[in-house]
PDB file of C-alpha atoms in Angstrom:
ATOM      1  CA  MET N  21      86.202 130.494  74.642  1.00 33.00           C
ATOM      2  CA  THR N  22      82.842 128.405  74.848  1.00 38.00           C
ATOM      3  CA  ALA N  23      81.319 126.811  71.773  1.00 40.00           C
ATOM      4  CA  ARG N  24      78.550 129.457  71.852  1.00 43.00           C
ATOM      5  CA  GLN N  25      81.005 132.346  72.235  1.00 40.00           C
ATOM      6  CA  GLY N  26      83.125 131.072  69.326  1.00 44.00           C
ATOM      7  CA  ARG N  27      80.159 130.434  66.997  1.00 52.00           C
ATOM      8  CA  ARG N  28      80.237 132.321  63.779  1.00 50.00           C
ATOM      9  CA  PRO N  29      77.080 134.561  63.032  1.00 51.00           C
ATOM     10  CA  ALA N  30      74.343 132.483  61.537  1.00 52.00           C
ATOM     11  CA  ALA N  31      74.017 134.707  58.488  1.00 49.00           C
ATOM     12  CA  ASP N  32      77.779 134.247  57.712  1.00 63.00           C
ATOM     13  CA  ALA N  33      77.692 130.490  58.095  1.00 72.00           C
ATOM     14  CA  GLY N  34      74.478 130.186  56.057  1.00 76.00           C
ATOM     15  CA  GLY N  35      76.006 132.300  53.216  1.00 85.00           C
ATOM     16  CA  ASP N  36      79.147 130.172  53.108  1.00 92.00           C
ATOM     17  CA  LEU N  37      76.994 127.013  53.052  1.00 97.00           C
ATOM     18  CA  ARG N  38      74.835 128.363  50.272  1.00 96.00           C
ATOM     19  CA  ALA N  39      77.886 129.168  48.182  1.00 96.00           C
ATOM     20  CA  HIS N  40      79.116 125.509  48.826  1.00 97.00           C
ATOM     21  CA  LEU N  41      75.764 124.106  47.679  1.00 98.00           C
ATOM     22  CA  LEU N  42      75.878 126.027  44.487  1.00 98.00           C
ATOM     23  CA  LYS N  43      79.578 125.282  43.723  1.00 97.00           C
ATOM     24  CA  HIS N  44      79.117 121.545  44.074  1.00 98.00           C
ATOM     25  CA  ARG N  45      75.516 121.487  42.556  1.00 98.00           C
ATOM     26  CA  LEU N  46      74.069 120.010  45.758  1.00 98.00           C
ATOM     27  CA  ALA N  47      71.357 122.647  45.283  1.00 98.00           C
ATOM     28  CA  GLY N  48      70.764 125.370  42.740  1.00 98.00           C
ATOM     29  CA  PRO N  49      69.314 125.979  39.268  1.00 98.00           C
ATOM     30  CA  GLU N  50      70.862 122.916  37.598  1.00 97.00           C
ATOM     31  CA  VAL N  51      71.445 119.921  39.843  1.00 98.00           C
ATOM     32  CA  PRO N  52      72.649 116.569  38.314  1.00 97.00           C
ATOM     33  CA  THR N  53      69.298 114.885  38.499  1.00 97.00           C
ATOM     34  CA  PRO N  54      67.460 115.826  35.302  1.00 97.00           C
ATOM     35  CA  ARG N  55      63.864 116.795  34.888  1.00 98.00           C
ATOM     36  CA  GLN N  56      62.834 113.653  33.037  1.00 98.00           C
ATOM     37  CA  ASN N  57      64.199 111.490  35.874  1.00 98.00           C
ATOM     38  CA  ASN N  58      62.197 113.587  38.385  1.00 98.00           C
ATOM     39  CA  LEU N  59      58.951 113.304  36.349  1.00 98.00           C
ATOM     40  CA  ARG N  60      59.366 109.583  36.036  1.00 98.00           C
ATOM     41  CA  HIS N  61      59.765 109.091  39.779  1.00 98.00           C
ATOM     42  CA  TYR N  62      56.797 111.447  40.452  1.00 98.00           C
ATOM     43  CA  ARG N  63      54.704 109.288  38.130  1.00 98.00           C
ATOM     44  CA  LEU N  64      55.781 106.079  39.878  1.00 97.00           C
ATOM     45  CA  PHE N  65      54.976 107.619  43.297  1.00 97.00           C
ATOM     46  CA  ALA N  66      51.513 108.680  42.052  1.00 97.00           C
ATOM     47  CA  GLN N  67      50.935 105.108  40.690  1.00 96.00           C
ATOM     48  CA  GLY N  68      51.842 103.583  44.125  1.00 95.00           C
ATOM     49  CA  ASP N  69      54.943 101.793  43.007  1.00 94.00           C
ATOM     50  CA  PRO N  70      56.479 100.165  46.092  1.00 92.00           C
ATOM     51  CA  LYS N  71      59.974 101.285  45.414  1.00 93.00           C
ATOM     52  CA  ALA N  72      58.839 104.827  45.086  1.00 96.00           C
ATOM     53  CA  LEU N  73      56.773 104.643  48.246  1.00 97.00           C
ATOM     54  CA  MET N  74      59.795 103.615  50.218  1.00 97.00           C
ATOM     55  CA  GLY N  75      57.592 102.098  52.989  1.00 96.00           C
ATOM     56  CA  LEU N  76      54.792 104.461  52.989  1.00 96.00           C
ATOM     57  CA  ALA N  77      51.253 103.366  52.699  1.00 93.00           C
ATOM     58  CA  PRO N  78      49.631 103.907  49.182  1.00 86.00           C
ATOM     59  CA  GLU N  79      47.126 106.167  50.876  1.00 85.00           C
ATOM     60  CA  PRO N  80      46.590 109.081  50.848  1.00 83.00           C
ATOM     61  CA  ARG N  81      47.145 109.083  47.044  1.00 90.00           C
ATOM     62  CA  ARG N  82      48.388 112.123  45.254  1.00 96.00           C
ATOM     63  CA  ASP N  83      48.179 112.373  41.427  1.00 96.00           C
ATOM     64  CA  GLN N  84      51.182 113.480  39.463  1.00 97.00           C
ATOM     65  CA  ASP N  85      50.148 117.066  39.393  1.00 97.00           C
ATOM     66  CA  ALA N  86      49.825 117.041  43.144  1.00 98.00           C
ATOM     67  CA  VAL N  87      53.200 115.452  43.457  1.00 98.00           C
ATOM     68  CA  LEU N  88      54.758 118.163  41.343  1.00 98.00           C
ATOM     69  CA  ARG N  89      53.153 120.862  43.437  1.00 98.00           C
ATOM     70  CA  LEU N  90      54.479 119.149  46.539  1.00 98.00           C
ATOM     71  CA  MET N  91      58.044 118.907  45.182  1.00 98.00           C
ATOM     72  CA  ALA N  92      58.000 122.532  43.924  1.00 98.00           C
ATOM     73  CA  GLU N  93      56.950 123.771  47.389  1.00 98.00           C
ATOM     74  CA  ARG N  94      59.315 121.581  49.564  1.00 98.00           C
ATOM     75  CA  VAL N  95      62.334 121.152  47.125  1.00 98.00           C
ATOM     76  CA  GLY N  96      62.115 124.044  44.647  1.00 98.00           C
ATOM     77  CA  VAL N  97      61.837 122.013  41.464  1.00 98.00           C
ATOM     78  CA  ASN N  98      60.338 123.793  38.469  1.00 98.00           C
ATOM     79  CA  PRO N  99      56.561 124.023  39.048  1.00 98.00           C
ATOM     80  CA  ASP N 100      55.595 124.070  35.390  1.00 98.00           C
ATOM     81  CA  PRO N 101      54.142 120.726  34.295  1.00 97.00           C
ATOM     82  CA  ARG N 102      54.919 121.682  30.668  1.00 97.00           C
ATOM     83  CA  TYR N 103      58.625 121.633  31.440  1.00 98.00           C
ATOM     84  CA  THR N 104      59.589 117.987  30.725  1.00 98.00           C
ATOM     85  CA  GLU N 105      63.333 117.856  29.744  1.00 97.00           C
ATOM     86  CA  GLY N 106      66.493 119.434  30.810  1.00 98.00           C
ATOM     87  CA  PRO N 107      68.040 120.412  34.236  1.00 98.00           C
ATOM     88  CA  ASP N 108      65.864 120.728  37.288  1.00 98.00           C
ATOM     89  CA  SER N 109      66.433 122.648  40.487  1.00 98.00           C
ATOM     90  CA  ILE N 110      66.733 122.493  44.300  1.00 98.00           C
ATOM     91  CA  ASP N 111      66.221 125.828  46.119  1.00 98.00           C
ATOM     92  CA  PRO N 112      69.338 126.372  48.206  1.00 98.00           C
ATOM     93  CA  ASP N 113      67.428 128.505  50.718  1.00 97.00           C
ATOM     94  CA  LEU N 114      65.045 125.599  51.263  1.00 98.00           C
ATOM     95  CA  THR N 115      68.127 123.367  51.863  1.00 98.00           C
ATOM     96  CA  VAL N 116      69.651 125.693  54.375  1.00 98.00           C
ATOM     97  CA  ALA N 117      66.326 126.183  56.139  1.00 97.00           C
ATOM     98  CA  ALA N 118      65.871 122.392  56.357  1.00 98.00           C
ATOM     99  CA  LEU N 119      69.441 121.970  57.746  1.00 98.00           C
ATOM    100  CA  ASP N 120      68.575 124.478  60.467  1.00 98.00           C
ATOM    101  CA  ARG N 121      65.454 122.390  61.330  1.00 98.00           C
ATOM    102  CA  LEU N 122      67.605 119.280  61.426  1.00 98.00           C
ATOM    103  CA  ALA N 123      70.026 121.018  63.796  1.00 98.00           C
ATOM    104  CA  ALA N 124      67.081 121.913  66.067  1.00 98.00           C
ATOM    105  CA  LEU N 125      65.924 118.281  66.040  1.00 98.00           C
ATOM    106  CA  LEU N 126      69.428 117.144  67.054  1.00 98.00           C
ATOM    107  CA  ARG N 127      69.565 119.679  69.760  1.00 98.00           C
ATOM    108  CA  ARG N 128      66.249 118.489  71.263  1.00 98.00           C
ATOM    109  CA  THR N 129      67.494 114.861  71.063  1.00 98.00           C
ATOM    110  CA  ALA N 130      70.811 115.784  72.780  1.00 98.00           C
ATOM    111  CA  ASP N 131      68.991 117.750  75.535  1.00 98.00           C
ATOM    112  CA  ARG N 132      66.887 114.781  76.486  1.00 98.00           C
ATOM    113  CA  ARG N 133      69.740 112.294  76.007  1.00 98.00           C
ATOM    114  CA  GLY N 134      67.560 110.404  73.571  1.00 98.00           C
ATOM    115  CA  SER N 135      68.568 107.162  71.851  1.00 98.00           C
ATOM    116  CA  VAL N 136      69.655 107.205  68.226  1.00 98.00           C
ATOM    117  CA  LEU N 137      69.530 104.810  65.303  1.00 98.00           C
ATOM    118  CA  ALA N 138      71.124 105.833  61.933  1.00 98.00           C
ATOM    119  CA  GLY N 139      71.065 104.129  58.576  1.00 98.00           C
ATOM    120  CA  THR N 140      71.563 105.018  54.959  1.00 98.00           C
ATOM    121  CA  GLY N 141      70.459 103.733  51.562  1.00 97.00           C
ATOM    122  CA  HIS N 142      73.315 105.675  50.053  1.00 97.00           C
ATOM    123  CA  PRO N 143      76.232 103.944  51.845  1.00 97.00           C
ATOM    124  CA  THR N 144      78.955 105.116  49.442  1.00 97.00           C
ATOM    125  CA  ARG N 145      77.753 108.690  49.482  1.00 97.00           C
ATOM    126  CA  LEU N 146      76.053 109.716  52.744  1.00 98.00           C
ATOM    127  CA  THR N 147      77.510 107.521  55.463  1.00 98.00           C
ATOM    128  CA  GLY N 148      79.952 110.139  56.530  1.00 98.00           C
ATOM    129  CA  PHE N 149      77.245 112.784  56.881  1.00 98.00           C
ATOM    130  CA  HIS N 150      75.152 110.595  59.142  1.00 98.00           C
ATOM    131  CA  ALA N 151      78.130 109.358  61.023  1.00 98.00           C
ATOM    132  CA  ALA N 152      79.323 112.901  62.010  1.00 97.00           C
ATOM    133  CA  LEU N 153      75.836 113.558  63.506  1.00 98.00           C
ATOM    134  CA  VAL N 154      75.845 110.227  65.286  1.00 98.00           C
ATOM    135  CA  ARG N 155      79.356 110.804  66.804  1.00 97.00           C
ATOM    136  CA  ALA N 156      78.238 114.300  68.148  1.00 97.00           C
ATOM    137  CA  LEU N 157      75.021 112.968  69.594  1.00 98.00           C
ATOM    138  CA  GLU N 158      76.900 110.088  71.353  1.00 97.00           C
ATOM    139  CA  ALA N 159      79.443 112.604  72.741  1.00 97.00           C
ATOM    140  CA  ALA N 160      76.460 114.543  74.190  1.00 97.00           C
ATOM    141  CA  GLY N 161      75.330 111.365  75.986  1.00 97.00           C
ATOM    142  CA  CYS N 162      72.809 109.882  73.553  1.00 98.00           C
ATOM    143  CA  PRO N 163      72.953 106.082  73.266  1.00 98.00           C
ATOM    144  CA  VAL N 164      73.512 104.901  69.743  1.00 98.00           C
ATOM    145  CA  HIS N 165      72.066 101.603  68.623  1.00 98.00           C
ATOM    146  CA  THR N 166      73.406  99.345  65.811  1.00 98.00           C
ATOM    147  CA  PRO N 167      71.015  96.329  66.021  1.00 98.00           C
ATOM    148  CA  ALA N 168      70.540  93.468  63.558  1.00 98.00           C
ATOM    149  CA  LEU N 169      74.190  93.305  62.413  1.00 98.00           C
ATOM    150  CA  GLY N 170      74.648  90.363  60.122  1.00 97.00           C
ATOM    151  CA  VAL N 171      70.886  89.777  59.718  1.00 97.00           C
ATOM    152  CA  ARG N 172      70.087  88.370  56.191  1.00 97.00           C
ATOM    153  CA  PHE N 173      67.175  89.213  54.068  1.00 96.00           C
ATOM    154  CA  ARG N 174      66.110  89.334  50.444  1.00 95.00           C
ATOM    155  CA  GLU N 175      65.373  92.677  48.838  1.00 93.00           C
ATOM    156  CA  PRO N 176      62.971  92.897  46.008  1.00 86.00           C
ATOM    157  CA  THR N 177      64.545  94.557  42.952  1.00 80.00           C
ATOM    158  CA  PRO N 178      63.553  94.957  39.272  1.00 75.00           C
ATOM    159  CA  ASP N 179      65.818  91.863  38.560  1.00 76.00           C
ATOM    160  CA  GLY N 180      64.289  89.705  41.251  1.00 83.00           C
ATOM    161  CA  ASP N 181      64.883  89.208  44.913  1.00 90.00           C
ATOM    162  CA  ARG N 182      68.558  89.790  45.956  1.00 92.00           C
ATOM    163  CA  PRO N 183      70.153  88.405  49.146  1.00 95.00           C
ATOM    164  CA  ARG N 184      71.469  91.120  51.458  1.00 96.00           C
ATOM    165  CA  TYR N 185      72.656  91.587  55.025  1.00 97.00           C
ATOM    166  CA  LEU N 186      72.891  94.461  57.465  1.00 98.00           C
ATOM    167  CA  ASP N 187      76.232  95.898  58.556  1.00 98.00           C
ATOM    168  CA  ALA N 188      77.443  99.162  60.200  1.00 98.00           C
ATOM    169  CA  VAL N 189      80.092 101.630  58.956  1.00 98.00           C
ATOM    170  CA  ASP N 190      81.010 104.238  61.665  1.00 97.00           C
ATOM    171  CA  ARG N 191      77.827 103.377  63.727  1.00 97.00           C
ATOM    172  CA  VAL N 192      75.628 103.883  60.606  1.00 98.00           C
ATOM    173  CA  LEU N 193      73.688 100.837  59.497  1.00 98.00           C
ATOM    174  CA  VAL N 194      74.179  99.907  55.818  1.00 98.00           C
ATOM    175  CA  MET N 195      73.226  97.074  53.435  1.00 97.00           C
ATOM    176  CA  ARG N 196      75.660  94.801  51.814  1.00 97.00           C
ATOM    177  CA  ALA N 197      75.197  92.347  49.002  1.00 95.00           C
ATOM    178  CA  LEU N 198      75.604  88.661  49.432  1.00 94.00           C
ATOM    179  CA  ASP N 199      75.487  87.551  45.743  1.00 88.00           C
ATOM    180  CA  GLY N 200      77.847  88.293  42.905  1.00 81.00           C
ATOM    181  CA  PRO N 201      77.425  90.810  40.138  1.00 79.00           C
ATOM    182  CA  GLU N 202      75.773  89.737  36.921  1.00 73.00           C
ATOM    183  CA  ARG N 203      76.467  92.983  35.059  1.00 76.00           C
ATOM    184  CA  PRO N 204      78.722  95.958  35.523  1.00 77.00           C
ATOM    185  CA  GLY N 205      77.767  98.296  38.258  1.00 76.00           C
ATOM    186  CA  ARG N 206      75.960  95.626  40.402  1.00 82.00           C
ATOM    187  CA  PRO N 207      77.426  95.112  43.899  1.00 88.00           C
ATOM    188  CA  GLY N 208      79.297  91.899  44.497  1.00 88.00           C
ATOM    189  CA  PRO N 209      79.542  89.845  47.691  1.00 90.00           C
ATOM    190  CA  GLY N 210      80.328  92.131  50.631  1.00 92.00           C
ATOM    191  CA  ASP N 211      79.999  95.338  48.608  1.00 95.00           C
ATOM    192  CA  LEU N 212      77.884  98.235  49.954  1.00 96.00           C
ATOM    193  CA  ALA N 213      74.508  98.317  48.266  1.00 95.00           C
ATOM    194  CA  HIS N 214      72.104 101.223  47.503  1.00 95.00           C
ATOM    195  CA  THR N 215      68.534 100.789  48.546  1.00 96.00           C
ATOM    196  CA  HIS N 216      65.256 102.594  48.762  1.00 96.00           C
ATOM    197  CA  SER N 217      63.745  99.737  50.846  1.00 96.00           C
ATOM    198  CA  PRO N 218      62.195 100.104  54.298  1.00 97.00           C
ATOM    199  CA  LEU N 219      63.258  96.556  55.085  1.00 97.00           C
ATOM    200  CA  PRO N 220      66.519  97.525  56.794  1.00 98.00           C
ATOM    201  CA  VAL N 221      64.971  99.915  59.272  1.00 98.00           C
ATOM    202  CA  ARG N 222      62.179  97.425  60.025  1.00 98.00           C
ATOM    203  CA  LEU N 223      64.674  94.613  60.704  1.00 98.00           C
ATOM    204  CA  ALA N 224      66.800  96.902  62.951  1.00 98.00           C
ATOM    205  CA  LEU N 225      63.749  98.055  64.908  1.00 98.00           C
ATOM    206  CA  THR N 226      62.543  94.526  65.288  1.00 98.00           C
ATOM    207  CA  ALA N 227      65.932  93.424  66.592  1.00 98.00           C
ATOM    208  CA  LEU N 228      66.041  96.302  68.983  1.00 98.00           C
ATOM    209  CA  ALA N 229      62.591  95.385  70.342  1.00 98.00           C
ATOM    210  CA  ASP N 230      63.617  91.676  70.638  1.00 98.00           C
ATOM    211  CA  ALA N 231      66.539  92.831  72.731  1.00 97.00           C
ATOM    212  CA  GLY N 232      64.248  94.520  75.129  1.00 97.00           C
ATOM    213  CA  HIS N 233      64.935  98.089  74.051  1.00 97.00           C
ATOM    214  CA  PRO N 234      62.199 100.744  73.341  1.00 97.00           C
ATOM    215  CA  PRO N 235      62.176 102.351  69.948  1.00 98.00           C
ATOM    216  CA  PRO N 236      64.790 104.964  69.353  1.00 98.00           C
ATOM    217  CA  ASP N 237      64.084 108.548  70.079  1.00 98.00           C
ATOM    218  CA  LEU N 238      65.478 109.581  66.692  1.00 98.00           C
ATOM    219  CA  VAL N 239      66.236 107.794  63.366  1.00 98.00           C
ATOM    220  CA  LEU N 240      68.695 109.539  61.036  1.00 98.00           C
ATOM    221  CA  GLY N 241      68.805 108.492  57.384  1.00 98.00           C
ATOM    222  CA  ASP N 242      67.372 108.726  54.031  1.00 98.00           C
ATOM    223  CA  HIS N 243      65.062 106.752  51.609  1.00 97.00           C
ATOM    224  CA  GLY N 244      63.301 103.849  53.427  1.00 97.00           C
ATOM    225  CA  TRP N 245      65.105 104.655  56.723  1.00 98.00           C
ATOM    226  CA  LEU N 246      63.125 107.911  56.968  1.00 98.00           C
ATOM    227  CA  CYS N 247      59.763 106.643  55.669  1.00 98.00           C
ATOM    228  CA  GLY N 248      59.903 103.310  57.363  1.00 97.00           C
ATOM    229  CA  ALA N 249      60.563 104.802  60.772  1.00 98.00           C
ATOM    230  CA  GLY N 250      58.162 107.744  60.218  1.00 97.00           C
ATOM    231  CA  ARG N 251      55.276 105.365  59.353  1.00 96.00           C
ATOM    232  CA  LEU N 252      55.826 103.662  62.828  1.00 96.00           C
ATOM    233  CA  GLY N 253      55.764 107.017  64.585  1.00 97.00           C
ATOM    234  CA  ILE N 254      59.387 107.339  65.350  1.00 98.00           C
ATOM    235  CA  PRO N 255      60.895 110.867  64.913  1.00 98.00           C
ATOM    236  CA  ALA N 256      63.131 110.800  61.866  1.00 98.00           C
ATOM    237  CA  GLY N 257      65.351 113.347  59.993  1.00 98.00           C
ATOM    238  CA  GLY N 258      67.638 113.222  57.047  1.00 98.00           C
ATOM    239  CA  ILE N 259      68.282 113.895  53.395  1.00 98.00           C
ATOM    240  CA  ALA N 260      66.278 113.361  50.123  1.00 98.00           C
ATOM    241  CA  ASP N 261      67.024 114.235  46.510  1.00 98.00           C
ATOM    242  CA  CYS N 262      64.631 116.011  44.157  1.00 98.00           C
ATOM    243  CA  ASN N 263      63.434 112.714  42.644  1.00 98.00           C
ATOM    244  CA  ASP N 264      62.610 111.148  46.008  1.00 98.00           C
ATOM    245  CA  VAL N 265      58.986 111.968  46.628  1.00 98.00           C
ATOM    246  CA  ALA N 266      58.243 109.787  49.566  1.00 98.00           C
ATOM    247  CA  PRO N 267      60.274 111.475  52.359  1.00 98.00           C
ATOM    248  CA  PHE N 268      58.814 114.888  51.409  1.00 98.00           C
ATOM    249  CA  ALA N 269      55.317 113.429  51.289  1.00 98.00           C
ATOM    250  CA  ALA N 270      55.888 111.871  54.670  1.00 98.00           C
ATOM    251  CA  GLU N 271      57.156 115.209  56.037  1.00 98.00           C
ATOM    252  CA  ALA N 272      54.063 116.975  54.503  1.00 97.00           C
ATOM    253  CA  ASP N 273      51.772 114.413  56.198  1.00 97.00           C
ATOM    254  CA  GLY N 274      53.457 114.768  59.593  1.00 97.00           C
ATOM    255  CA  LEU N 275      55.165 111.391  59.575  1.00 97.00           C
ATOM    256  CA  VAL N 276      58.828 112.574  59.196  1.00 98.00           C
ATOM    257  CA  SER N 277      60.217 115.413  61.242  1.00 98.00           C
ATOM    258  CA  VAL N 278      62.663 116.960  58.849  1.00 98.00           C
ATOM    259  CA  VAL N 279      63.719 116.316  55.229  1.00 98.00           C
ATOM    260  CA  VAL N 280      66.615 118.258  53.723  1.00 98.00           C
ATOM    261  CA  PRO N 281      66.318 118.707  49.903  1.00 98.00           C
ATOM    262  CA  LEU N 282      69.663 117.896  48.618  1.00 98.00           C
ATOM    263  CA  GLU N 283      71.406 116.172  45.667  1.00 98.00           C
ATOM    264  CA  ASP N 284      72.302 112.846  47.225  1.00 97.00           C
ATOM    265  CA  GLY N 285      74.758 111.352  44.697  1.00 94.00           C
ATOM    266  CA  SER N 286      77.822 113.537  45.011  1.00 97.00           C
ATOM    267  CA  GLY N 287      81.200 112.715  46.425  1.00 96.00           C
ATOM    268  CA  PRO N 288      81.271 111.954  50.167  1.00 97.00           C
ATOM    269  CA  SER N 289      83.596 114.945  50.962  1.00 97.00           C
ATOM    270  CA  CYS N 290      80.929 117.363  49.526  1.00 97.00           C
ATOM    271  CA  TYR N 291      78.741 116.700  52.527  1.00 98.00           C
ATOM    272  CA  ARG N 292      81.284 117.455  55.195  1.00 97.00           C
ATOM    273  CA  PRO N 293      80.567 121.161  55.279  1.00 97.00           C
ATOM    274  CA  LEU N 294      76.856 120.332  55.638  1.00 98.00           C
ATOM    275  CA  SER N 295      77.320 118.172  58.704  1.00 97.00           C
ATOM    276  CA  ASP N 296      79.705 120.686  60.180  1.00 97.00           C
ATOM    277  CA  TYR N 297      77.038 123.446  59.650  1.00 97.00           C
ATOM    278  CA  VAL N 298      74.313 121.295  61.263  1.00 98.00           C
ATOM    279  CA  LEU N 299      76.485 120.504  64.353  1.00 97.00           C
ATOM    280  CA  GLN N 300      77.458 124.132  64.733  1.00 96.00           C
ATOM    281  CA  ARG N 301      73.839 125.177  64.546  1.00 97.00           C
ATOM    282  CA  ALA N 302      72.971 122.499  67.161  1.00 97.00           C
ATOM    283  CA  ASP N 303      75.824 123.512  69.521  1.00 97.00           C
ATOM    284  CA  LEU N 304      77.110 119.968  69.227  1.00 96.00           C
ATOM    285  CA  ALA N 305      80.587 120.736  67.922  1.00 80.00           C
ATOM    286  CA  PRO N 306      83.545 123.060  68.547  1.00 66.00           C
ATOM    287  CA  TYR N 307      83.627 126.173  66.449  1.00 50.00           C
ATOM    288  CA  ASN N 308      86.343 127.994  64.430  1.00 42.00           C
ATOM    289  CA  SER N 309      86.550 131.520  65.690  1.00 33.00           C
TER     290      SER N 309
END
């Protein structure tokens, strides 16, 4: 039986996935990120805060009302500006539709044997999701790049610049800390570090160019990986949470190819059914009959 012959009907697979999204609060009427957190991030994006922009230019500017309209349309958050506290939402139908678009993007990349670069600002959460897509694309004949390994840089943070370096986990580029923790929850030397910064993707693309390679045909990622690549005109696709305005603004402005609205802070195993779904829809994985 071929992969296409063994494929489950799309409606069945999408229904199962929608149930999974709701069960684990990856999408639905009450996702873990609260309304007040969303509104704070929307305000920062409207003000042009560099961390909120994730590598985008501060223009075109959107005021906070326009940001809320954008996120209601593309994510499914509550559109009422008078709703300021409590749970917020991600429309699971928008999530499934975006995963279908991501699958189509992967299929196009595989058909042309395009080169791939993957990176994540959520290394303890989303590495497995991106790695599954990378493995499938590589098996389909796509070159996978992991440039700039070990390159050191300083990341601006609210507590001052922090020394970091680039590493790879399962062919996905990640950021690690070089300095020690000064308070609970801060990454120590060698620990994987969360980031919104576009610096990692800029360093990776620079190293790729210095080695004589053209830009990748696809960047997979989140946060600054999406926005940094998209601003340079490189096709990019991945995940963003309901408080991450920049990737959705970049998608709306035609800079990023696909952004999947999704809670991004859950356990890594929660994302396995999503990568399975994407690869099945892209005909890049074997199917269960």
